[in-house]
Amino acid sequence: MAEATYFYGLGRRKSATARARLYKGKGGVTINDKTAEEYLSGNKTMLAEITDPLALVGKQKDFDITIRVNGGGIAGQVDAIKLAIAKAITVGHSDLRPTLKKAELLKRDSREKERKKYGLRSARKREQFSKR
């Protein structure tokens, strides 16, 4: 059987979904056919956060990463990308799983927006109570 040319990982956060592919390479990151710097408009903090899983295991320069992400806002997308990359690393290098697990990079943050209920202004906010 032919060996896979890339390692795949899926990450989700809030309403964002990210699919990451790790190819052998020199450390380039592409998000939705744009460079990571261009996609995140040069936000250094978010750029660093995306490469956290790779930095933790010391493999920043070993992979070229292509990411497809949709839904949610930038912050949710960054968290989804981080999870997707961490999962993809464990597919290719199962010996690195304990390191990533200890750093809690393989946990999905399951907090979602609560739906609005009828008769209320938002999920829980009510009209002010009036006694008279």
JSON list of C-alpha atoms in Angstrom, two decimals:
[
{"chain": "A", "resi": 1, "resn": "MET", "atom": "CA", "xyz": [0.00, 0.00, 0.00]},
{"chain": "A", "resi": 2, "resn": "ALA", "atom": "CA", "xyz": [1.31, 3.50, -0.88]},
{"chain": "A", "resi": 3, "resn": "GLU", "atom": "CA", "xyz": [2.26, 5.75, 2.03]},
{"chain": "A", "resi": 4, "resn": "ALA", "atom": "CA", "xyz": [0.11, 8.88, 2.46]},
{"chain": "A", "resi": 5, "resn": "THR", "atom": "CA", "xyz": [1.80, 12.03, 1.16]},
{"chain": "A", "resi": 6, "resn": "TYR", "atom": "CA", "xyz": [0.37, 14.13, 3.99]},
{"chain": "A", "resi": 7, "resn": "PHE", "atom": "CA", "xyz": [-1.03, 13.89, 7.52]},
{"chain": "A", "resi": 8, "resn": "TYR", "atom": "CA", "xyz": [-4.60, 15.10, 8.04]},
{"chain": "A", "resi": 9, "resn": "GLY", "atom": "CA", "xyz": [-6.30, 16.66, 11.06]},
{"chain": "A", "resi": 10, "resn": "LEU", "atom": "CA", "xyz": [-9.72, 18.20, 11.69]},
{"chain": "A", "resi": 11, "resn": "GLY", "atom": "CA", "xyz": [-10.30, 20.89, 14.32]},
{"chain": "A", "resi": 12, "resn": "ARG", "atom": "CA", "xyz": [-13.40, 22.70, 15.47]},
{"chain": "A", "resi": 13, "resn": "ARG", "atom": "CA", "xyz": [-14.09, 25.65, 17.78]},
{"chain": "A", "resi": 14, "resn": "LYS", "atom": "CA", "xyz": [-17.35, 27.58, 18.20]},
{"chain": "A", "resi": 15, "resn": "SER", "atom": "CA", "xyz": [-18.79, 27.54, 14.66]},
{"chain": "A", "resi": 16, "resn": "ALA", "atom": "CA", "xyz": [-15.40, 27.34, 12.88]},
{"chain": "A", "resi": 17, "resn": "THR", "atom": "CA", "xyz": [-14.08, 24.19, 11.21]},
{"chain": "A", "resi": 18, "resn": "ALA", "atom": "CA", "xyz": [-10.47, 23.74, 10.08]},
{"chain": "A", "resi": 19, "resn": "ARG", "atom": "CA", "xyz": [-8.96, 20.93, 8.01]},
{"chain": "A", "resi": 20, "resn": "ALA", "atom": "CA", "xyz": [-5.16, 20.77, 8.08]},
{"chain": "A", "resi": 21, "resn": "ARG", "atom": "CA", "xyz": [-2.77, 18.84, 5.84]},
{"chain": "A", "resi": 22, "resn": "LEU", "atom": "CA", "xyz": [0.87, 18.49, 6.84]},
{"chain": "A", "resi": 23, "resn": "TYR", "atom": "CA", "xyz": [3.26, 17.85, 3.95]},
{"chain": "A", "resi": 24, "resn": "LYS", "atom": "CA", "xyz": [7.02, 17.30, 4.18]},
{"chain": "A", "resi": 25, "resn": "GLY", "atom": "CA", "xyz": [8.51, 20.74, 3.60]},
{"chain": "A", "resi": 26, "resn": "LYS", "atom": "CA", "xyz": [10.24, 23.80, 4.97]},
{"chain": "A", "resi": 27, "resn": "GLY", "atom": "CA", "xyz": [7.66, 25.40, 7.28]},
{"chain": "A", "resi": 28, "resn": "GLY", "atom": "CA", "xyz": [5.27, 27.30, 4.99]},
{"chain": "A", "resi": 29, "resn": "VAL", "atom": "CA", "xyz": [1.70, 27.86, 6.20]},
{"chain": "A", "resi": 30, "resn": "THR", "atom": "CA", "xyz": [-1.15, 28.45, 3.73]},
{"chain": "A", "resi": 31, "resn": "ILE", "atom": "CA", "xyz": [-4.69, 29.23, 4.88]},
{"chain": "A", "resi": 32, "resn": "ASN", "atom": "CA", "xyz": [-7.48, 29.19, 2.24]},
{"chain": "A", "resi": 33, "resn": "ASP", "atom": "CA", "xyz": [-4.92, 29.68, -0.59]},
{"chain": "A", "resi": 34, "resn": "LYS", "atom": "CA", "xyz": [-3.34, 32.72, 1.10]},
{"chain": "A", "resi": 35, "resn": "THR", "atom": "CA", "xyz": [-0.20, 32.92, 3.21]},
{"chain": "A", "resi": 36, "resn": "ALA", "atom": "CA", "xyz": [-0.88, 32.82, 6.96]},
{"chain": "A", "resi": 37, "resn": "GLU", "atom": "CA", "xyz": [0.43, 36.40, 7.37]},
{"chain": "A", "resi": 38, "resn": "GLU", "atom": "CA", "xyz": [-1.94, 37.63, 4.66]},
{"chain": "A", "resi": 39, "resn": "TYR", "atom": "CA", "xyz": [-4.96, 35.70, 6.01]},
{"chain": "A", "resi": 40, "resn": "LEU", "atom": "CA", "xyz": [-4.46, 36.88, 9.59]},
{"chain": "A", "resi": 41, "resn": "SER", "atom": "CA", "xyz": [-3.54, 40.41, 8.40]},
{"chain": "A", "resi": 42, "resn": "GLY", "atom": "CA", "xyz": [-0.11, 40.23, 10.03]},
{"chain": "A", "resi": 43, "resn": "ASN", "atom": "CA", "xyz": [-1.37, 39.52, 13.58]},
{"chain": "A", "resi": 44, "resn": "LYS", "atom": "CA", "xyz": [1.80, 38.15, 15.21]},
{"chain": "A", "resi": 45, "resn": "THR", "atom": "CA", "xyz": [0.00, 36.72, 18.26]},
{"chain": "A", "resi": 46, "resn": "MET", "atom": "CA", "xyz": [-2.38, 34.63, 16.17]},
{"chain": "A", "resi": 47, "resn": "LEU", "atom": "CA", "xyz": [0.44, 33.52, 13.85]},
{"chain": "A", "resi": 48, "resn": "ALA", "atom": "CA", "xyz": [2.41, 32.29, 16.86]},
{"chain": "A", "resi": 49, "resn": "GLU", "atom": "CA", "xyz": [-0.68, 30.56, 18.27]},
{"chain": "A", "resi": 50, "resn": "ILE", "atom": "CA", "xyz": [-1.22, 28.60, 15.05]},
{"chain": "A", "resi": 51, "resn": "THR", "atom": "CA", "xyz": [2.30, 27.16, 15.17]},
{"chain": "A", "resi": 52, "resn": "ASP", "atom": "CA", "xyz": [2.15, 26.34, 18.93]},
{"chain": "A", "resi": 53, "resn": "PRO", "atom": "CA", "xyz": [1.74, 22.56, 18.41]},
{"chain": "A", "resi": 54, "resn": "LEU", "atom": "CA", "xyz": [4.70, 22.46, 16.00]},
{"chain": "A", "resi": 55, "resn": "ALA", "atom": "CA", "xyz": [6.85, 24.65, 18.26]},
{"chain": "A", "resi": 56, "resn": "LEU", "atom": "CA", "xyz": [6.12, 22.41, 21.25]},
{"chain": "A", "resi": 57, "resn": "VAL", "atom": "CA", "xyz": [7.47, 19.31, 19.49]},
{"chain": "A", "resi": 58, "resn": "GLY", "atom": "CA", "xyz": [10.21, 21.23, 17.64]},
{"chain": "A", "resi": 59, "resn": "LYS", "atom": "CA", "xyz": [9.03, 20.56, 14.09]},
{"chain": "A", "resi": 60, "resn": "GLN", "atom": "CA", "xyz": [8.38, 24.08, 12.74]},
{"chain": "A", "resi": 61, "resn": "LYS", "atom": "CA", "xyz": [10.70, 23.62, 9.76]},
{"chain": "A", "resi": 62, "resn": "ASP", "atom": "CA", "xyz": [9.69, 20.02, 8.95]},
{"chain": "A", "resi": 63, "resn": "PHE", "atom": "CA", "xyz": [6.24, 20.56, 7.44]},
{"chain": "A", "resi": 64, "resn": "ASP", "atom": "CA", "xyz": [4.44, 22.70, 4.88]},
{"chain": "A", "resi": 65, "resn": "ILE", "atom": "CA", "xyz": [0.88, 23.16, 6.09]},
{"chain": "A", "resi": 66, "resn": "THR", "atom": "CA", "xyz": [-2.22, 23.80, 3.99]},
{"chain": "A", "resi": 67, "resn": "ILE", "atom": "CA", "xyz": [-5.38, 24.68, 5.86]},
{"chain": "A", "resi": 68, "resn": "ARG", "atom": "CA", "xyz": [-8.99, 24.99, 4.78]},
{"chain": "A", "resi": 69, "resn": "VAL", "atom": "CA", "xyz": [-11.05, 26.90, 7.33]},
{"chain": "A", "resi": 70, "resn": "ASN", "atom": "CA", "xyz": [-14.63, 28.18, 7.26]},
{"chain": "A", "resi": 71, "resn": "GLY", "atom": "CA", "xyz": [-17.25, 29.49, 9.67]},
{"chain": "A", "resi": 72, "resn": "GLY", "atom": "CA", "xyz": [-16.89, 31.59, 12.78]},
{"chain": "A", "resi": 73, "resn": "GLY", "atom": "CA", "xyz": [-14.63, 34.56, 13.37]},
{"chain": "A", "resi": 74, "resn": "ILE", "atom": "CA", "xyz": [-10.86, 34.87, 13.31]},
{"chain": "A", "resi": 75, "resn": "ALA", "atom": "CA", "xyz": [-10.34, 33.88, 16.98]},
{"chain": "A", "resi": 76, "resn": "GLY", "atom": "CA", "xyz": [-12.47, 30.73, 16.64]},
{"chain": "A", "resi": 77, "resn": "GLN", "atom": "CA", "xyz": [-10.74, 29.85, 13.38]},
{"chain": "A", "resi": 78, "resn": "VAL", "atom": "CA", "xyz": [-7.29, 30.17, 14.96]},
{"chain": "A", "resi": 79, "resn": "ASP", "atom": "CA", "xyz": [-8.27, 27.78, 17.77]},
{"chain": "A", "resi": 80, "resn": "ALA", "atom": "CA", "xyz": [-9.75, 25.34, 15.24]},
{"chain": "A", "resi": 81, "resn": "ILE", "atom": "CA", "xyz": [-6.54, 25.49, 13.16]},
{"chain": "A", "resi": 82, "resn": "LYS", "atom": "CA", "xyz": [-4.40, 24.86, 16.24]},
{"chain": "A", "resi": 83, "resn": "LEU", "atom": "CA", "xyz": [-6.42, 21.74, 17.10]},
{"chain": "A", "resi": 84, "resn": "ALA", "atom": "CA", "xyz": [-6.34, 20.50, 13.49]},
{"chain": "A", "resi": 85, "resn": "ILE", "atom": "CA", "xyz": [-2.54, 20.83, 13.32]},
{"chain": "A", "resi": 86, "resn": "ALA", "atom": "CA", "xyz": [-2.09, 19.07, 16.67]},
{"chain": "A", "resi": 87, "resn": "LYS", "atom": "CA", "xyz": [-4.30, 16.18, 15.52]},
{"chain": "A", "resi": 88, "resn": "ALA", "atom": "CA", "xyz": [-2.45, 15.92, 12.20]},
{"chain": "A", "resi": 89, "resn": "ILE", "atom": "CA", "xyz": [0.90, 15.69, 14.04]},
{"chain": "A", "resi": 90, "resn": "THR", "atom": "CA", "xyz": [-0.39, 12.77, 16.12]},
{"chain": "A", "resi": 91, "resn": "VAL", "atom": "CA", "xyz": [-1.49, 10.94, 12.96]},
{"chain": "A", "resi": 92, "resn": "GLY", "atom": "CA", "xyz": [2.04, 11.09, 11.58]},
{"chain": "A", "resi": 93, "resn": "HIS", "atom": "CA", "xyz": [4.03, 10.84, 14.81]},
{"chain": "A", "resi": 94, "resn": "SER", "atom": "CA", "xyz": [2.07, 8.91, 17.45]},
{"chain": "A", "resi": 95, "resn": "ASP", "atom": "CA", "xyz": [5.09, 9.10, 19.80]},
{"chain": "A", "resi": 96, "resn": "LEU", "atom": "CA", "xyz": [4.47, 12.88, 20.15]},
{"chain": "A", "resi": 97, "resn": "ARG", "atom": "CA", "xyz": [0.87, 12.40, 21.34]},
{"chain": "A", "resi": 98, "resn": "PRO", "atom": "CA", "xyz": [1.68, 12.40, 25.10]},
{"chain": "A", "resi": 99, "resn": "THR", "atom": "CA", "xyz": [3.57, 15.70, 24.77]},
{"chain": "A", "resi": 100, "resn": "LEU", "atom": "CA", "xyz": [0.67, 17.39, 22.95]},
{"chain": "A", "resi": 101, "resn": "LYS", "atom": "CA", "xyz": [-1.88, 15.85, 25.31]},
{"chain": "A", "resi": 102, "resn": "LYS", "atom": "CA", "xyz": [-0.02, 17.13, 28.38]},
{"chain": "A", "resi": 103, "resn": "ALA", "atom": "CA", "xyz": [-0.02, 20.65, 26.89]},
{"chain": "A", "resi": 104, "resn": "GLU", "atom": "CA", "xyz": [-3.81, 20.25, 26.35]},
{"chain": "A", "resi": 105, "resn": "LEU", "atom": "CA", "xyz": [-3.53, 20.88, 22.61]},
{"chain": "A", "resi": 106, "resn": "LEU", "atom": "CA", "xyz": [-5.66, 17.84, 21.72]},
{"chain": "A", "resi": 107, "resn": "LYS", "atom": "CA", "xyz": [-8.74, 19.00, 23.67]},
{"chain": "A", "resi": 108, "resn": "ARG", "atom": "CA", "xyz": [-11.67, 20.46, 21.78]},
{"chain": "A", "resi": 109, "resn": "ASP", "atom": "CA", "xyz": [-13.13, 23.54, 23.46]},
{"chain": "A", "resi": 110, "resn": "SER", "atom": "CA", "xyz": [-16.80, 22.59, 23.27]},
{"chain": "A", "resi": 111, "resn": "ARG", "atom": "CA", "xyz": [-18.25, 25.95, 24.34]},
{"chain": "A", "resi": 112, "resn": "GLU", "atom": "CA", "xyz": [-20.78, 27.10, 21.77]},
{"chain": "A", "resi": 113, "resn": "LYS", "atom": "CA", "xyz": [-23.09, 30.09, 21.63]},
{"chain": "A", "resi": 114, "resn": "GLU", "atom": "CA", "xyz": [-26.34, 29.39, 23.47]},
{"chain": "A", "resi": 115, "resn": "ARG", "atom": "CA", "xyz": [-29.43, 29.79, 21.33]},
{"chain": "A", "resi": 116, "resn": "LYS", "atom": "CA", "xyz": [-31.88, 32.64, 21.85]},
{"chain": "A", "resi": 117, "resn": "LYS", "atom": "CA", "xyz": [-35.11, 31.69, 23.60]},
{"chain": "A", "resi": 118, "resn": "TYR", "atom": "CA", "xyz": [-38.49, 33.14, 22.66]},
{"chain": "A", "resi": 119, "resn": "GLY", "atom": "CA", "xyz": [-39.84, 35.82, 24.97]},
{"chain": "A", "resi": 120, "resn": "LEU", "atom": "CA", "xyz": [-36.30, 36.89, 25.93]},
{"chain": "A", "resi": 121, "resn": "ARG", "atom": "CA", "xyz": [-33.95, 39.49, 24.48]},
{"chain": "A", "resi": 122, "resn": "SER", "atom": "CA", "xyz": [-31.06, 37.04, 24.08]},
{"chain": "A", "resi": 123, "resn": "ALA", "atom": "CA", "xyz": [-30.29, 33.55, 25.44]},
{"chain": "A", "resi": 124, "resn": "ARG", "atom": "CA", "xyz": [-30.92, 34.54, 29.07]},
{"chain": "A", "resi": 125, "resn": "LYS", "atom": "CA", "xyz": [-31.48, 38.31, 29.19]},
{"chain": "A", "resi": 126, "resn": "ARG", "atom": "CA", "xyz": [-35.05, 39.25, 30.16]},
{"chain": "A", "resi": 127, "resn": "GLU", "atom": "CA", "xyz": [-37.15, 42.38, 30.23]},
{"chain": "A", "resi": 128, "resn": "GLN", "atom": "CA", "xyz": [-36.69, 44.26, 33.52]},
{"chain": "A", "resi": 129, "resn": "PHE", "atom": "CA", "xyz": [-39.23, 43.13, 36.11]},
{"chain": "A", "resi": 130, "resn": "SER", "atom": "CA", "xyz": [-41.74, 45.79, 37.15]},
{"chain": "A", "resi": 131, "resn": "LYS", "atom": "CA", "xyz": [-43.71, 45.28, 40.37]},
{"chain": "A", "resi": 132, "resn": "ARG", "atom": "CA", "xyz": [-46.32, 47.91, 39.48]}
]
